[in-house]
Amino acid sequence: MPACIAACIARARTDSFRPALRGLAAAVALTAALTVAVAPGKARAADPYPSKPIALVVPFSAGGPTDVVARSLGAAMSKHLGQSVVVENKTGAGGTIAPAYVARADPDGYTLLIHHNGMATAPALYRKLSYAPLKDFEYIGQVADVPMTLLGKKDLPPNNTAELIDYVRKNEAKLNLANAGLGAVSQLCGLLFEQALQVKLNVIPFQGTAPAMTALLGGQVDLLCDQTTATLPQIAGNKVKLYGVTTPQRIRALPDAPTLQEGGLKGFEMKVWHGVYAPKGTPAPVVARLTAALQAALKDPAVVRKLDELGAEIVPPAKQTPEGLQSWLKAESDKWQPMLRKAGTFAD
Ligand code: ASP
């Protein structure tokens, strides 16, 4: 286990009562000071919150799919909050360093997390996790769903999914499959691919999609399954080989690309969802203010255009809420965790 994870876990253990105390103190202070402002799109000068920049922590490297969504969302939220929302990339351990950091941050609305399916899968992939996704956070809302694409390096011989299946079965020992870290959705997609074909490839984890993609473009790895938010430009530039999309239906951003199911991978289905979280104990008026800013941002034409261009689909309004995120996280945890525990694939 990397030293930083051990240190984080040790620190989290000694800190285990602090989030509750900090939450209480913050709530008392804010109850006295906060002017509740939940009206979307109105950042009033008199509001004590937010009075300084807000950090939006991304668990993966800059330039990757989660980062791209975070930057677009953060810029639009800052317009509605009247304060900068600054993206911070805290990478490592398959995206578990960032939630551990945010779970221990002051619950004052100035440190937020954006994360994907990893919030539902990490408890089954990491035996030692210093945070509980269903207990240690306040939920701001869901953002957007993003399809994934299965890619090969440009000169990989197979030209379609059927040929790929055959090629992988014959060459499994020599093929390198990149991912964005153990616990990343790209790892999950790779795992589903290996399971569907009953093969074991050489899995190479990176700190995020950005470095994994660089390795694919450079030909150091053979395969990568990742979100359209990062892969569309490489596909459009003909720099990689596209085998298919992971959704059950073809997607608008890549109308000619077959689904992996069409290519012969029956039942193969994966979509990436994103949510915004705050540390447990963040006062309800602050959560409401952040949810309103998130909802306003998801109507912002710049965000709508950017996400659409990248193949992402903004979630319906009912999901852009604390309840929408919390109940979805619970459902996804119930769906994936037993499956992953059964597979016995641990990341630590
Ligand atoms: N796409 C990555 C993943 O597989 C994360 C990222 O770099 O944003 O989880």
mmCIF file of C-alpha atoms in Angstrom, residues 6-348:
data_model
loop_
_atom_site.group_PDB
_atom_site.id
_atom_site.type_symbol
_atom_site.label_atom_id
_atom_site.label_comp_id
_atom_site.label_asym_id
_atom_site.label_seq_id
_atom_site.Cartn_x
_atom_site.Cartn_y
_atom_site.Cartn_z
ATOM 1 C CA ALA A 6 -1.317 4.373 5.200
ATOM 2 C CA ALA A 7 -0.669 7.846 6.585
ATOM 3 C CA CYS A 8 -4.101 9.066 5.513
ATOM 4 C CA ILE A 9 -5.803 6.110 7.150
ATOM 5 C CA ALA A 10 -3.846 6.555 10.387
ATOM 6 C CA ARG A 11 -4.688 10.252 10.453
ATOM 7 C CA ALA A 12 -8.343 9.552 9.735
ATOM 8 C CA ARG A 13 -8.525 7.093 12.647
ATOM 9 C CA THR A 14 -7.244 9.609 15.178
ATOM 10 C CA ASP A 15 -9.547 12.209 13.634
ATOM 11 C CA SER A 16 -12.624 10.063 13.760
ATOM 12 C CA PHE A 17 -14.580 12.312 16.143
ATOM 13 C CA ARG A 18 -13.443 15.578 14.649
ATOM 14 C CA PRO A 19 -15.805 15.802 11.672
ATOM 15 C CA ALA A 20 -18.823 15.638 14.007
ATOM 16 C CA LEU A 21 -17.390 18.283 16.347
ATOM 17 C CA ARG A 22 -16.330 20.497 13.498
ATOM 18 C CA GLY A 23 -19.771 20.069 11.967
ATOM 19 C CA LEU A 24 -21.417 21.178 15.199
ATOM 20 C CA ALA A 25 -19.135 24.189 15.616
ATOM 21 C CA ALA A 26 -19.595 25.227 11.996
ATOM 22 C CA ALA A 27 -23.351 24.833 12.271
ATOM 23 C CA VAL A 28 -23.493 27.008 15.407
ATOM 24 C CA ALA A 29 -21.328 29.708 13.866
ATOM 25 C CA LEU A 30 -23.198 29.691 10.614
ATOM 26 C CA THR A 31 -26.648 29.668 12.165
ATOM 27 C CA ALA A 32 -25.754 33.006 13.715
ATOM 28 C CA ALA A 33 -24.117 34.474 10.667
ATOM 29 C CA LEU A 34 -25.644 32.975 7.577
ATOM 30 C CA THR A 35 -28.235 34.731 5.511
ATOM 31 C CA VAL A 36 -29.968 31.845 3.807
ATOM 32 C CA ALA A 37 -29.793 32.316 0.097
ATOM 33 C CA VAL A 38 -31.178 29.506 -1.942
ATOM 34 C CA ALA A 39 -32.434 31.448 -4.929
ATOM 35 C CA PRO A 40 -30.554 30.149 -7.970
ATOM 36 C CA GLY A 41 -28.431 32.581 -9.869
ATOM 37 C CA LYS A 42 -28.272 35.267 -7.208
ATOM 38 C CA ALA A 43 -24.980 35.935 -5.492
ATOM 39 C CA ARG A 44 -25.828 38.699 -3.028
ATOM 40 C CA ALA A 45 -23.034 40.895 -1.736
ATOM 41 C CA ALA A 46 -24.390 40.714 1.830
ATOM 42 C CA ASP A 47 -24.221 36.916 2.009
ATOM 43 C CA PRO A 48 -21.543 35.706 4.392
ATOM 44 C CA TYR A 49 -21.287 32.489 2.370
ATOM 45 C CA PRO A 50 -19.346 32.188 0.191
ATOM 46 C CA SER A 51 -16.855 34.838 1.184
ATOM 47 C CA LYS A 52 -13.733 33.198 -0.272
ATOM 48 C CA PRO A 53 -12.875 30.773 -3.118
ATOM 49 C CA ILE A 54 -14.281 27.259 -2.954
ATOM 50 C CA ALA A 55 -12.101 24.226 -3.732
ATOM 51 C CA LEU A 56 -13.637 21.556 -5.954
ATOM 52 C CA VAL A 57 -11.441 18.505 -5.435
ATOM 53 C CA VAL A 58 -11.007 16.098 -8.372
ATOM 54 C CA PRO A 59 -9.667 12.585 -7.619
ATOM 55 C CA PHE A 60 -7.861 12.233 -10.971
ATOM 56 C CA SER A 61 -5.277 14.085 -13.019
ATOM 57 C CA ALA A 62 -5.828 17.356 -14.866
ATOM 58 C CA GLY A 63 -7.029 16.960 -18.446
ATOM 59 C CA GLY A 64 -8.929 13.729 -17.714
ATOM 60 C CA PRO A 65 -12.687 13.205 -17.978
ATOM 61 C CA THR A 66 -13.582 13.970 -14.360
ATOM 62 C CA ASP A 67 -11.391 17.064 -14.483
ATOM 63 C CA VAL A 68 -13.034 18.272 -17.701
ATOM 64 C CA VAL A 69 -16.521 18.000 -16.168
ATOM 65 C CA ALA A 70 -15.299 19.650 -12.940
ATOM 66 C CA ARG A 71 -13.747 22.650 -14.715
ATOM 67 C CA SER A 72 -16.802 23.323 -16.819
ATOM 68 C CA LEU A 73 -19.148 22.943 -13.836
ATOM 69 C CA GLY A 74 -16.877 24.896 -11.470
ATOM 70 C CA ALA A 75 -16.635 27.882 -13.819
ATOM 71 C CA ALA A 76 -20.425 28.068 -14.144
ATOM 72 C CA MET A 77 -21.068 27.522 -10.416
ATOM 73 C CA SER A 78 -18.685 30.347 -9.586
ATOM 74 C CA LYS A 79 -20.829 32.758 -11.652
ATOM 75 C CA HIS A 80 -23.845 31.849 -9.542
ATOM 76 C CA LEU A 81 -21.983 31.885 -6.227
ATOM 77 C CA GLY A 82 -20.077 35.109 -6.853
ATOM 78 C CA GLN A 83 -16.841 33.388 -5.809
ATOM 79 C CA SER A 84 -14.261 31.357 -7.702
ATOM 80 C CA VAL A 85 -14.641 27.611 -7.652
ATOM 81 C CA VAL A 86 -11.073 26.376 -7.956
ATOM 82 C CA VAL A 87 -10.410 22.842 -9.207
ATOM 83 C CA GLU A 88 -7.778 20.940 -7.206
ATOM 84 C CA ASN A 89 -6.522 17.575 -8.459
ATOM 85 C CA LYS A 90 -5.720 15.211 -5.586
ATOM 86 C CA THR A 91 -4.796 12.042 -7.417
ATOM 87 C CA GLY A 92 -3.842 8.574 -6.348
ATOM 88 C CA ALA A 93 -5.073 5.254 -4.997
ATOM 89 C CA GLY A 94 -7.730 4.842 -7.677
ATOM 90 C CA GLY A 95 -9.474 8.056 -6.744
ATOM 91 C CA THR A 96 -9.690 7.364 -2.986
ATOM 92 C CA ILE A 97 -7.221 10.037 -1.784
ATOM 93 C CA ALA A 98 -9.548 12.909 -2.741
ATOM 94 C CA PRO A 99 -12.690 11.671 -0.926
ATOM 95 C CA ALA A 100 -10.582 10.855 2.159
ATOM 96 C CA TYR A 101 -9.286 14.444 2.070
ATOM 97 C CA VAL A 102 -12.721 16.033 1.613
ATOM 98 C CA ALA A 103 -14.321 13.825 4.308
ATOM 99 C CA ARG A 104 -11.812 15.299 6.805
ATOM 100 C CA ALA A 105 -12.023 18.904 5.593
ATOM 101 C CA ASP A 106 -13.874 21.573 7.565
ATOM 102 C CA PRO A 107 -17.600 21.270 6.812
ATOM 103 C CA ASP A 108 -17.933 24.940 5.922
ATOM 104 C CA GLY A 109 -18.774 24.717 2.233
ATOM 105 C CA TYR A 110 -15.281 25.675 1.066
ATOM 106 C CA THR A 111 -14.071 22.170 0.203
ATOM 107 C CA LEU A 112 -16.160 20.071 -2.170
ATOM 108 C CA LEU A 113 -15.609 16.807 -4.008
ATOM 109 C CA ILE A 114 -16.640 15.767 -7.473
ATOM 110 C CA HIS A 115 -16.464 12.037 -8.083
ATOM 111 C CA HIS A 116 -17.971 9.302 -10.212
ATOM 112 C CA ASN A 117 -19.023 5.634 -9.775
ATOM 113 C CA GLY A 118 -15.870 5.223 -7.649
ATOM 114 C CA MET A 119 -17.877 6.451 -4.646
ATOM 115 C CA ALA A 120 -20.051 3.334 -4.976
ATOM 116 C CA THR A 121 -17.316 0.842 -5.807
ATOM 117 C CA ALA A 122 -14.376 1.835 -3.549
ATOM 118 C CA PRO A 123 -15.761 0.199 -0.360
ATOM 119 C CA ALA A 124 -15.692 -3.156 -2.144
ATOM 120 C CA LEU A 125 -12.313 -2.627 -3.810
ATOM 121 C CA TYR A 126 -10.410 -1.249 -0.811
ATOM 122 C CA ARG A 127 -10.380 -3.284 2.400
ATOM 123 C CA LYS A 128 -8.998 -0.271 4.262
ATOM 124 C CA LEU A 129 -10.870 2.866 3.393
ATOM 125 C CA SER A 130 -10.727 5.869 5.736
ATOM 126 C CA TYR A 131 -14.140 7.222 4.703
ATOM 127 C CA ALA A 132 -17.638 5.844 4.220
ATOM 128 C CA PRO A 133 -19.292 7.248 1.074
ATOM 129 C CA LEU A 134 -22.776 6.728 2.517
ATOM 130 C CA LYS A 135 -22.005 8.316 5.894
ATOM 131 C CA ASP A 136 -19.232 10.906 5.717
ATOM 132 C CA PHE A 137 -20.679 13.369 3.218
ATOM 133 C CA GLU A 138 -23.467 15.790 2.518
ATOM 134 C CA TYR A 139 -24.831 15.352 -0.989
ATOM 135 C CA ILE A 140 -25.107 18.354 -3.309
ATOM 136 C CA GLY A 141 -26.422 16.673 -6.472
ATOM 137 C CA GLN A 142 -25.656 14.656 -9.574
ATOM 138 C CA VAL A 143 -24.180 16.267 -12.659
ATOM 139 C CA ALA A 144 -23.968 14.260 -15.881
ATOM 140 C CA ASP A 145 -23.756 10.717 -17.241
ATOM 141 C CA VAL A 146 -20.962 9.855 -19.624
ATOM 142 C CA PRO A 147 -20.603 6.823 -21.922
ATOM 143 C CA MET A 148 -17.285 5.003 -22.192
ATOM 144 C CA THR A 149 -15.378 3.899 -25.286
ATOM 145 C CA LEU A 150 -13.117 0.889 -25.732
ATOM 146 C CA LEU A 151 -9.975 1.984 -27.535
ATOM 147 C CA GLY A 152 -6.858 0.373 -28.930
ATOM 148 C CA LYS A 153 -3.554 1.949 -29.886
ATOM 149 C CA LYS A 154 -3.599 3.124 -33.491
ATOM 150 C CA ASP A 155 -1.703 0.177 -34.942
ATOM 151 C CA LEU A 156 -3.376 -2.589 -32.957
ATOM 152 C CA PRO A 157 -4.243 -5.192 -35.656
ATOM 153 C CA PRO A 158 -7.979 -5.855 -34.992
ATOM 154 C CA ASN A 159 -10.382 -3.512 -36.794
ATOM 155 C CA ASN A 160 -13.641 -4.206 -34.985
ATOM 156 C CA THR A 161 -14.943 -5.748 -31.763
ATOM 157 C CA ALA A 162 -15.335 -9.251 -33.218
ATOM 158 C CA GLU A 163 -11.711 -9.218 -34.435
ATOM 159 C CA LEU A 164 -10.617 -7.737 -31.110
ATOM 160 C CA ILE A 165 -12.269 -10.545 -29.143
ATOM 161 C CA ASP A 166 -10.431 -13.119 -31.245
ATOM 162 C CA TYR A 167 -7.120 -11.248 -31.041
ATOM 163 C CA VAL A 168 -7.331 -10.778 -27.258
ATOM 164 C CA ARG A 169 -8.085 -14.472 -26.704
ATOM 165 C CA LYS A 170 -5.002 -15.432 -28.741
ATOM 166 C CA ASN A 171 -2.642 -12.773 -27.305
ATOM 167 C CA GLU A 172 -3.798 -12.225 -23.746
ATOM 168 C CA ALA A 173 -0.343 -12.669 -22.188
ATOM 169 C CA LYS A 174 1.203 -9.920 -24.352
ATOM 170 C CA LEU A 175 -1.520 -7.272 -24.163
ATOM 171 C CA ASN A 176 -1.330 -4.249 -21.847
ATOM 172 C CA LEU A 177 -4.599 -2.764 -20.634
ATOM 173 C CA ALA A 178 -4.256 0.734 -19.153
ATOM 174 C CA ASN A 179 -6.523 2.283 -16.555
ATOM 175 C CA ALA A 180 -6.735 5.437 -14.440
ATOM 176 C CA GLY A 181 -5.973 3.612 -11.178
ATOM 177 C CA LEU A 182 -7.331 0.648 -9.261
ATOM 178 C CA GLY A 183 -10.856 1.735 -8.447
ATOM 179 C CA ALA A 184 -11.233 4.040 -11.446
ATOM 180 C CA VAL A 185 -14.113 3.427 -13.845
ATOM 181 C CA SER A 186 -11.585 2.548 -16.534
ATOM 182 C CA GLN A 187 -10.433 -0.286 -14.265
ATOM 183 C CA LEU A 188 -14.035 -1.403 -13.826
ATOM 184 C CA CYS A 189 -14.601 -1.334 -17.570
ATOM 185 C CA GLY A 190 -11.391 -3.308 -18.130
ATOM 186 C CA LEU A 191 -12.472 -5.813 -15.493
ATOM 187 C CA LEU A 192 -15.835 -6.304 -17.208
ATOM 188 C CA PHE A 193 -14.017 -6.787 -20.518
ATOM 189 C CA GLU A 194 -11.651 -9.385 -19.009
ATOM 190 C CA GLN A 195 -14.569 -11.168 -17.341
ATOM 191 C CA ALA A 196 -16.639 -11.175 -20.535
ATOM 192 C CA LEU A 197 -13.756 -12.814 -22.420
ATOM 193 C CA GLN A 198 -12.477 -14.909 -19.495
ATOM 194 C CA VAL A 199 -8.937 -13.544 -19.987
ATOM 195 C CA LYS A 200 -6.274 -11.921 -17.786
ATOM 196 C CA LEU A 201 -4.426 -9.036 -19.435
ATOM 197 C CA ASN A 202 -1.431 -7.082 -18.107
ATOM 198 C CA VAL A 203 -3.229 -4.295 -16.309
ATOM 199 C CA ILE A 204 -1.259 -1.034 -16.005
ATOM 200 C CA PRO A 205 -2.692 1.588 -13.612
ATOM 201 C CA PHE A 206 -1.992 5.328 -14.059
ATOM 202 C CA GLN A 207 -2.966 8.385 -11.940
ATOM 203 C CA GLY A 208 -5.821 9.309 -14.225
ATOM 204 C CA THR A 209 -6.982 9.055 -17.795
ATOM 205 C CA ALA A 210 -4.702 11.838 -19.008
ATOM 206 C CA PRO A 211 -1.448 9.871 -18.431
ATOM 207 C CA ALA A 212 -3.120 6.580 -19.464
ATOM 208 C CA MET A 213 -4.164 8.191 -22.753
ATOM 209 C CA THR A 214 -0.639 9.542 -23.295
ATOM 210 C CA ALA A 215 0.640 5.957 -22.956
ATOM 211 C CA LEU A 216 -1.963 4.704 -25.445
ATOM 212 C CA LEU A 217 -1.084 7.453 -27.943
ATOM 213 C CA GLY A 218 2.599 6.618 -27.530
ATOM 214 C CA GLY A 219 1.912 2.913 -28.090
ATOM 215 C CA GLN A 220 3.256 1.896 -24.656
ATOM 216 C CA VAL A 221 -0.099 0.257 -23.852
ATOM 217 C CA ASP A 222 -2.520 -1.556 -26.153
ATOM 218 C CA LEU A 223 -5.998 -0.947 -24.770
ATOM 219 C CA LEU A 224 -7.907 1.611 -22.685
ATOM 220 C CA CYS A 225 -11.593 1.933 -21.892
ATOM 221 C CA ASP A 226 -12.524 5.449 -20.846
ATOM 222 C CA GLN A 227 -15.079 8.234 -20.937
ATOM 223 C CA THR A 228 -16.009 10.125 -24.102
ATOM 224 C CA THR A 229 -15.248 13.343 -22.211
ATOM 225 C CA ALA A 230 -11.565 12.492 -22.746
ATOM 226 C CA THR A 231 -11.589 10.175 -25.726
ATOM 227 C CA LEU A 232 -13.674 12.000 -28.375
ATOM 228 C CA PRO A 233 -10.861 14.345 -29.485
ATOM 229 C CA GLN A 234 -8.466 11.406 -29.931
ATOM 230 C CA ILE A 235 -11.120 9.440 -31.829
ATOM 231 C CA ALA A 236 -11.932 12.441 -34.047
ATOM 232 C CA GLY A 237 -8.229 12.980 -34.690
ATOM 233 C CA ASN A 238 -7.905 9.315 -35.736
ATOM 234 C CA LYS A 239 -5.141 8.859 -33.174
ATOM 235 C CA VAL A 240 -6.620 5.694 -31.636
ATOM 236 C CA LYS A 241 -8.683 2.724 -32.778
ATOM 237 C CA LEU A 242 -12.279 2.795 -31.563
ATOM 238 C CA TYR A 243 -13.904 -0.599 -30.983
ATOM 239 C CA GLY A 244 -17.220 0.466 -29.516
ATOM 240 C CA VAL A 245 -19.235 2.290 -26.889
ATOM 241 C CA THR A 246 -20.179 0.755 -23.545
ATOM 242 C CA THR A 247 -23.815 1.931 -23.520
ATOM 243 C CA PRO A 248 -26.668 -0.356 -24.655
ATOM 244 C CA GLN A 249 -27.574 2.129 -27.421
ATOM 245 C CA ARG A 250 -25.351 4.002 -29.857
ATOM 246 C CA ILE A 251 -24.590 7.567 -28.784
ATOM 247 C CA ARG A 252 -25.278 10.846 -30.521
ATOM 248 C CA ALA A 253 -21.654 11.974 -30.288
ATOM 249 C CA LEU A 254 -20.455 8.859 -32.181
ATOM 250 C CA PRO A 255 -23.413 7.729 -34.300
ATOM 251 C CA ASP A 256 -21.324 5.352 -36.439
ATOM 252 C CA ALA A 257 -19.659 3.591 -33.520
ATOM 253 C CA PRO A 258 -21.261 0.231 -32.682
ATOM 254 C CA THR A 259 -22.046 -0.680 -29.111
ATOM 255 C CA LEU A 260 -19.832 -3.372 -27.607
ATOM 256 C CA GLN A 261 -22.987 -5.474 -27.311
ATOM 257 C CA GLU A 262 -23.496 -5.234 -31.081
ATOM 258 C CA GLY A 263 -19.877 -6.323 -31.474
ATOM 259 C CA GLY A 264 -20.524 -9.538 -29.570
ATOM 260 C CA LEU A 265 -19.980 -8.621 -25.914
ATOM 261 C CA LYS A 266 -23.453 -9.590 -24.732
ATOM 262 C CA GLY A 267 -24.703 -7.754 -21.644
ATOM 263 C CA PHE A 268 -21.697 -5.378 -21.600
ATOM 264 C CA GLU A 269 -23.052 -2.133 -20.205
ATOM 265 C CA MET A 270 -21.366 0.746 -18.421
ATOM 266 C CA LYS A 271 -22.098 4.416 -17.926
ATOM 267 C CA VAL A 272 -20.241 6.872 -15.720
ATOM 268 C CA TRP A 273 -22.204 9.160 -13.402
ATOM 269 C CA HIS A 274 -20.903 12.128 -11.415
ATOM 270 C CA GLY A 275 -21.892 13.711 -8.131
ATOM 271 C CA VAL A 276 -20.797 16.677 -5.997
ATOM 272 C CA TYR A 277 -20.265 16.160 -2.254
ATOM 273 C CA ALA A 278 -19.409 18.235 0.817
ATOM 274 C CA PRO A 279 -18.038 17.012 4.160
ATOM 275 C CA LYS A 280 -20.603 15.641 6.611
ATOM 276 C CA GLY A 281 -21.880 18.411 8.879
ATOM 277 C CA THR A 282 -21.900 21.140 6.241
ATOM 278 C CA PRO A 283 -24.855 23.320 7.312
ATOM 279 C CA ALA A 284 -28.111 22.759 5.434
ATOM 280 C CA PRO A 285 -28.344 26.370 4.127
ATOM 281 C CA VAL A 286 -24.859 26.041 2.613
ATOM 282 C CA VAL A 287 -25.802 22.717 1.011
ATOM 283 C CA ALA A 288 -28.971 24.344 -0.368
ATOM 284 C CA ARG A 289 -26.938 27.228 -1.753
ATOM 285 C CA LEU A 290 -24.510 24.842 -3.439
ATOM 286 C CA THR A 291 -27.315 22.708 -4.865
ATOM 287 C CA ALA A 292 -28.950 25.837 -6.297
ATOM 288 C CA ALA A 293 -25.613 26.846 -7.864
ATOM 289 C CA LEU A 294 -25.174 23.344 -9.306
ATOM 290 C CA GLN A 295 -28.674 23.410 -10.793
ATOM 291 C CA ALA A 296 -28.093 26.862 -12.270
ATOM 292 C CA ALA A 297 -24.728 25.745 -13.686
ATOM 293 C CA LEU A 298 -26.354 22.771 -15.391
ATOM 294 C CA LYS A 299 -28.615 25.190 -17.272
ATOM 295 C CA ASP A 300 -25.722 27.471 -18.220
ATOM 296 C CA PRO A 301 -25.418 27.456 -22.044
ATOM 297 C CA ALA A 302 -21.601 27.111 -21.867
ATOM 298 C CA VAL A 303 -21.908 23.971 -19.717
ATOM 299 C CA VAL A 304 -24.758 22.525 -21.784
ATOM 300 C CA ARG A 305 -22.771 23.015 -25.003
ATOM 301 C CA LYS A 306 -19.462 21.731 -23.601
ATOM 302 C CA LEU A 307 -20.961 18.574 -22.051
ATOM 303 C CA ASP A 308 -22.981 17.847 -25.169
ATOM 304 C CA GLU A 309 -19.873 18.173 -27.357
ATOM 305 C CA LEU A 310 -18.116 15.653 -25.126
ATOM 306 C CA GLY A 311 -20.886 13.065 -25.278
ATOM 307 C CA ALA A 312 -22.038 13.707 -21.700
ATOM 308 C CA GLU A 313 -25.722 13.880 -20.816
ATOM 309 C CA ILE A 314 -26.849 16.284 -18.083
ATOM 310 C CA VAL A 315 -28.986 14.365 -15.582
ATOM 311 C CA PRO A 316 -32.684 15.260 -15.159
ATOM 312 C CA PRO A 317 -33.523 17.912 -12.499
ATOM 313 C CA ALA A 318 -34.686 15.319 -9.915
ATOM 314 C CA LYS A 319 -31.152 13.908 -9.848
ATOM 315 C CA GLN A 320 -29.530 17.341 -9.471
ATOM 316 C CA THR A 321 -30.504 17.276 -5.783
ATOM 317 C CA PRO A 322 -29.070 15.939 -2.500
ATOM 318 C CA GLU A 323 -31.756 13.194 -2.363
ATOM 319 C CA GLY A 324 -31.188 12.349 -6.039
ATOM 320 C CA LEU A 325 -27.476 11.812 -5.442
ATOM 321 C CA GLN A 326 -27.801 10.036 -2.098
ATOM 322 C CA SER A 327 -30.404 7.528 -3.287
ATOM 323 C CA TRP A 328 -28.485 6.877 -6.513
ATOM 324 C CA LEU A 329 -25.244 6.309 -4.582
ATOM 325 C CA LYS A 330 -27.063 3.835 -2.335
ATOM 326 C CA ALA A 331 -28.564 1.996 -5.324
ATOM 327 C CA GLU A 332 -25.208 1.854 -7.133
ATOM 328 C CA SER A 333 -23.439 0.671 -3.955
ATOM 329 C CA ASP A 334 -26.023 -2.115 -3.582
ATOM 330 C CA LYS A 335 -25.578 -3.075 -7.231
ATOM 331 C CA TRP A 336 -21.778 -3.091 -7.553
ATOM 332 C CA GLN A 337 -20.394 -3.937 -4.127
ATOM 333 C CA PRO A 338 -21.720 -7.522 -3.861
ATOM 334 C CA MET A 339 -20.570 -8.175 -7.447
ATOM 335 C CA LEU A 340 -17.059 -6.856 -6.761
ATOM 336 C CA ARG A 341 -16.772 -8.632 -3.402
ATOM 337 C CA LYS A 342 -17.733 -11.858 -5.128
ATOM 338 C CA ALA A 343 -15.078 -11.272 -7.790
ATOM 339 C CA GLY A 344 -12.578 -10.782 -4.928
ATOM 340 C CA THR A 345 -10.564 -8.194 -6.873
ATOM 341 C CA PHE A 346 -9.057 -5.876 -4.294
ATOM 342 C CA ALA A 347 -7.109 -2.741 -5.094
ATOM 343 C CA ASP A 348 -5.162 -2.652 -1.796
#
